[in-house]
Amino acid sequence: MRSGNPALKESTFLDLGSGAVVRGSDQAMSLNGTVNKTGFLLLLTVLTASFAWNQIEIGPRGQVSGASLYLWGGLIGGLIMSLVTTFKKEWSPITAPLYALLEGFFLGAISSIFEARFPGIVIQAVMLTFGTLFALLAAYRTGLIKATENFKLGVVAATGGIALVYLASIVLRMFNIEIPYIHQSGIIGIGFSLFVVVVAALNLVLDFDFIETGVEQGAPKYMEWYGAFGLMVTLVWLYIEFLRLLSKLQSRN
């Protein structure tokens, strides 16, 4: 079992002592339970995102004020909760909702910043994100896309490469150095964003497969929260990448 999502890795359903698959004594993980918990996490995210959106002021010339607290607080808090959830998956019934709440603040703030510069971009990104989710879910359920070992290997490798590029960009920016082209609105920049969107979308297929494997192997009930959390991580990434892609496209107009 392999997933490009760092929250969903091969050892997720394994007991650290014996290496055997963890099985719930009374209740086991179910697909419906995971879907319901994913919906609940999405609701929490939307609630805090809406709150942050309404607290941020946009001036007549598109200037944004009051976004920093929600942006950085949500980003750092969400990162901490994601790390805690990843390493303490049995805490996920508590940490996954906290992650969703904090991530909502971040998404509300960053969405307002993009919307101030490119009116209408947020609704486009939301529709593309959920359209991609349902399209890939349908393709996975019908067998049109299969998470073979080679498929998983390719997506994991591509995801790792993107992570290294983003990490290098962050480090270089500390020294006022920009990686040329990929963050700009030229053909290369748009092509890079398209590639990242495709890889992020394909991670959804790996997540579907991983969750289904957990259900089939009878993972404990709390893993529904963990599976929902992992799916949320990919959806947030996909949404952000759609915002970046759309902003590059609109910058060319």
GROMACS .gro file of C-alpha atoms in nm, residues 69-220:
model
  152
   69LEU     CA    1  -0.349   3.672   1.171
   70TYR     CA    2  -0.582   3.424   1.003
   71LEU     CA    3  -0.332   3.342   0.728
   72TRP     CA    4  -0.031   3.264   0.946
   73GLY     CA    5  -0.228   3.143   1.248
   74GLY     CA    6  -0.424   2.899   1.035
   75LEU     CA    7  -0.118   2.790   0.837
   76ILE     CA    8   0.107   2.725   1.135
   77GLY     CA    9  -0.172   2.583   1.351
   78GLY     CA   10  -0.289   2.357   1.070
   79LEU     CA   11   0.066   2.235   1.011
   80ILE     CA   12   0.108   2.151   1.380
   81MET     CA   13  -0.223   1.964   1.390
   82SER     CA   14  -0.137   1.776   1.072
   83LEU     CA   15   0.193   1.660   1.219
   84VAL     CA   16   0.028   1.556   1.546
   85THR     CA   17  -0.242   1.367   1.357
   86THR     CA   18   0.012   1.194   1.133
   87PHE     CA   19   0.224   1.067   1.421
   88LYS     CA   20  -0.064   1.007   1.665
   89LYS     CA   21  -0.338   0.874   1.440
   90GLU     CA   22  -0.537   0.742   1.737
   91TRP     CA   23  -0.589   1.108   1.834
   92SER     CA   24  -0.746   1.186   1.497
   93PRO     CA   25  -1.108   1.204   1.628
   94ILE     CA   26  -0.991   1.524   1.806
   95THR     CA   27  -0.699   1.650   1.600
   96ALA     CA   28  -0.864   1.607   1.258
   97PRO     CA   29  -1.152   1.848   1.340
   98LEU     CA   30  -0.899   2.092   1.492
   99TYR     CA   31  -0.696   2.071   1.171
  100ALA     CA   32  -1.007   2.144   0.964
  101LEU     CA   33  -1.096   2.447   1.178
  102LEU     CA   34  -0.745   2.593   1.162
  103GLU     CA   35  -0.706   2.520   0.792
  104GLY     CA   36  -1.034   2.701   0.732
  105PHE     CA   37  -0.887   3.023   0.875
  106PHE     CA   38  -0.590   2.990   0.640
  107LEU     CA   39  -0.806   2.914   0.336
  108GLY     CA   40  -1.043   3.202   0.413
  109ALA     CA   41  -0.753   3.445   0.436
  110ILE     CA   42  -0.564   3.330   0.129
  111SER     CA   43  -0.886   3.310  -0.072
  112SER     CA   44  -0.968   3.672   0.012
  113ILE     CA   45  -0.622   3.779  -0.105
  114PHE     CA   46  -0.664   3.604  -0.441
  115GLU     CA   47  -1.022   3.728  -0.476
  116ALA     CA   48  -0.916   4.089  -0.416
  117ARG     CA   49  -0.677   4.070  -0.708
  118PHE     CA   50  -0.877   3.838  -0.934
  119PRO     CA   51  -1.253   3.874  -0.871
  120GLY     CA   52  -1.440   3.548  -0.922
  121ILE     CA   53  -1.133   3.327  -0.888
  122VAL     CA   54  -1.241   3.161  -0.562
  123ILE     CA   55  -1.570   3.017  -0.687
  124GLN     CA   56  -1.387   2.890  -0.997
  125ALA     CA   57  -1.124   2.718  -0.784
  126VAL     CA   58  -1.388   2.565  -0.554
  127MET     CA   59  -1.587   2.429  -0.848
  128LEU     CA   60  -1.276   2.287  -1.013
  129THR     CA   61  -1.163   2.124  -0.688
  130PHE     CA   62  -1.490   1.946  -0.619
  131GLY     CA   63  -1.543   1.871  -0.987
  132THR     CA   64  -1.205   1.698  -0.992
  133LEU     CA   65  -1.285   1.511  -0.670
  134PHE     CA   66  -1.612   1.368  -0.800
  135ALA     CA   67  -1.475   1.297  -1.148
  136LEU     CA   68  -1.180   1.099  -1.012
  137LEU     CA   69  -1.397   0.922  -0.758
  138ALA     CA   70  -1.628   0.810  -1.039
  139ALA     CA   71  -1.331   0.703  -1.250
  140TYR     CA   72  -1.187   0.506  -0.959
  141ARG     CA   73  -1.513   0.336  -0.865
  142THR     CA   74  -1.582   0.232  -1.225
  143GLY     CA   75  -1.229   0.097  -1.270
  144LEU     CA   76  -1.137   0.353  -1.535
  145ILE     CA   77  -0.837   0.448  -1.320
  146LYS     CA   78  -0.664   0.176  -1.122
  147ALA     CA   79  -0.410   0.236  -0.850
  148THR     CA   80  -0.153  -0.014  -0.975
  149GLU     CA   81   0.190  -0.037  -0.818
  150ASN     CA   82   0.354   0.148  -1.107
  151PHE     CA   83   0.084   0.417  -1.092
  152LYS     CA   84   0.146   0.466  -0.720
  153LEU     CA   85   0.521   0.474  -0.771
  154GLY     CA   86   0.494   0.743  -1.038
  155VAL     CA   87   0.260   0.965  -0.836
  156VAL     CA   88   0.472   0.934  -0.523
  157ALA     CA   89   0.787   1.023  -0.716
  158ALA     CA   90   0.620   1.324  -0.880
  159THR     CA   91   0.480   1.442  -0.546
  160GLY     CA   92   0.823   1.416  -0.386
  161GLY     CA   93   0.978   1.613  -0.671
  162ILE     CA   94   0.722   1.891  -0.635
  163ALA     CA   95   0.781   1.903  -0.260
  164LEU     CA   96   1.156   1.944  -0.319
  165VAL     CA   97   1.097   2.227  -0.568
  166TYR     CA   98   0.869   2.411  -0.324
  167LEU     CA   99   1.116   2.358  -0.040
  168ALA     CA  100   1.399   2.493  -0.253
  169SER     CA  101   1.183   2.795  -0.345
  170ILE     CA  102   1.120   2.874   0.023
  171VAL     CA  103   1.489   2.845   0.114
  172LEU     CA  104   1.604   3.054  -0.184
  173ARG     CA  105   1.350   3.327  -0.109
  174MET     CA  106   1.521   3.375   0.227
  175PHE     CA  107   1.820   3.495   0.025
  176ASN     CA  108   1.604   3.697  -0.220
  177ILE     CA  109   1.657   3.441  -0.495
  178GLU     CA  110   1.364   3.327  -0.711
  179ILE     CA  111   1.351   3.009  -0.917
  180PRO     CA  112   1.293   3.150  -1.268
  181TYR     CA  113   0.980   3.094  -1.475
  182ILE     CA  114   0.784   2.837  -1.269
  183HIS     CA  115   0.615   3.096  -1.043
  184GLN     CA  116   0.547   3.340  -1.325
  185SER     CA  117   0.251   3.365  -1.561
  186GLY     CA  118   0.443   3.263  -1.872
  187ILE     CA  119   0.402   2.938  -2.062
  188ILE     CA  120   0.653   2.757  -1.840
  189GLY     CA  121   0.485   2.880  -1.521
  190ILE     CA  122   0.139   2.778  -1.641
  191GLY     CA  123   0.271   2.442  -1.758
  192PHE     CA  124   0.431   2.383  -1.418
  193SER     CA  125   0.106   2.467  -1.238
  194LEU     CA  126  -0.088   2.234  -1.470
  195PHE     CA  127   0.156   1.956  -1.389
  196VAL     CA  128   0.120   2.016  -1.014
  197VAL     CA  129  -0.261   2.020  -1.040
  198VAL     CA  130  -0.255   1.687  -1.224
  199VAL     CA  131  -0.026   1.529  -0.964
  200ALA     CA  132  -0.237   1.664  -0.675
  201ALA     CA  133  -0.550   1.525  -0.843
  202LEU     CA  134  -0.390   1.183  -0.893
  203ASN     CA  135  -0.309   1.176  -0.523
  204LEU     CA  136  -0.685   1.161  -0.468
  205VAL     CA  137  -0.688   0.824  -0.646
  206LEU     CA  138  -0.417   0.698  -0.413
  207ASP     CA  139  -0.616   0.825  -0.116
  208PHE     CA  140  -0.933   0.649  -0.235
  209ASP     CA  141  -0.738   0.326  -0.275
  210PHE     CA  142  -0.573   0.360   0.063
  211ILE     CA  143  -0.901   0.423   0.245
  212GLU     CA  144  -1.064   0.129   0.065
  213THR     CA  145  -0.774  -0.092   0.172
  214GLY     CA  146  -0.822   0.013   0.533
  215VAL     CA  147  -1.192  -0.074   0.515
  216GLU     CA  148  -1.117  -0.414   0.359
  217GLN     CA  149  -0.857  -0.494   0.627
  218GLY     CA  150  -1.087  -0.401   0.913
  219ALA     CA  151  -0.894  -0.105   1.054
  220PRO     CA  152  -1.024   0.037   1.386
   0.00000   0.00000   0.00000
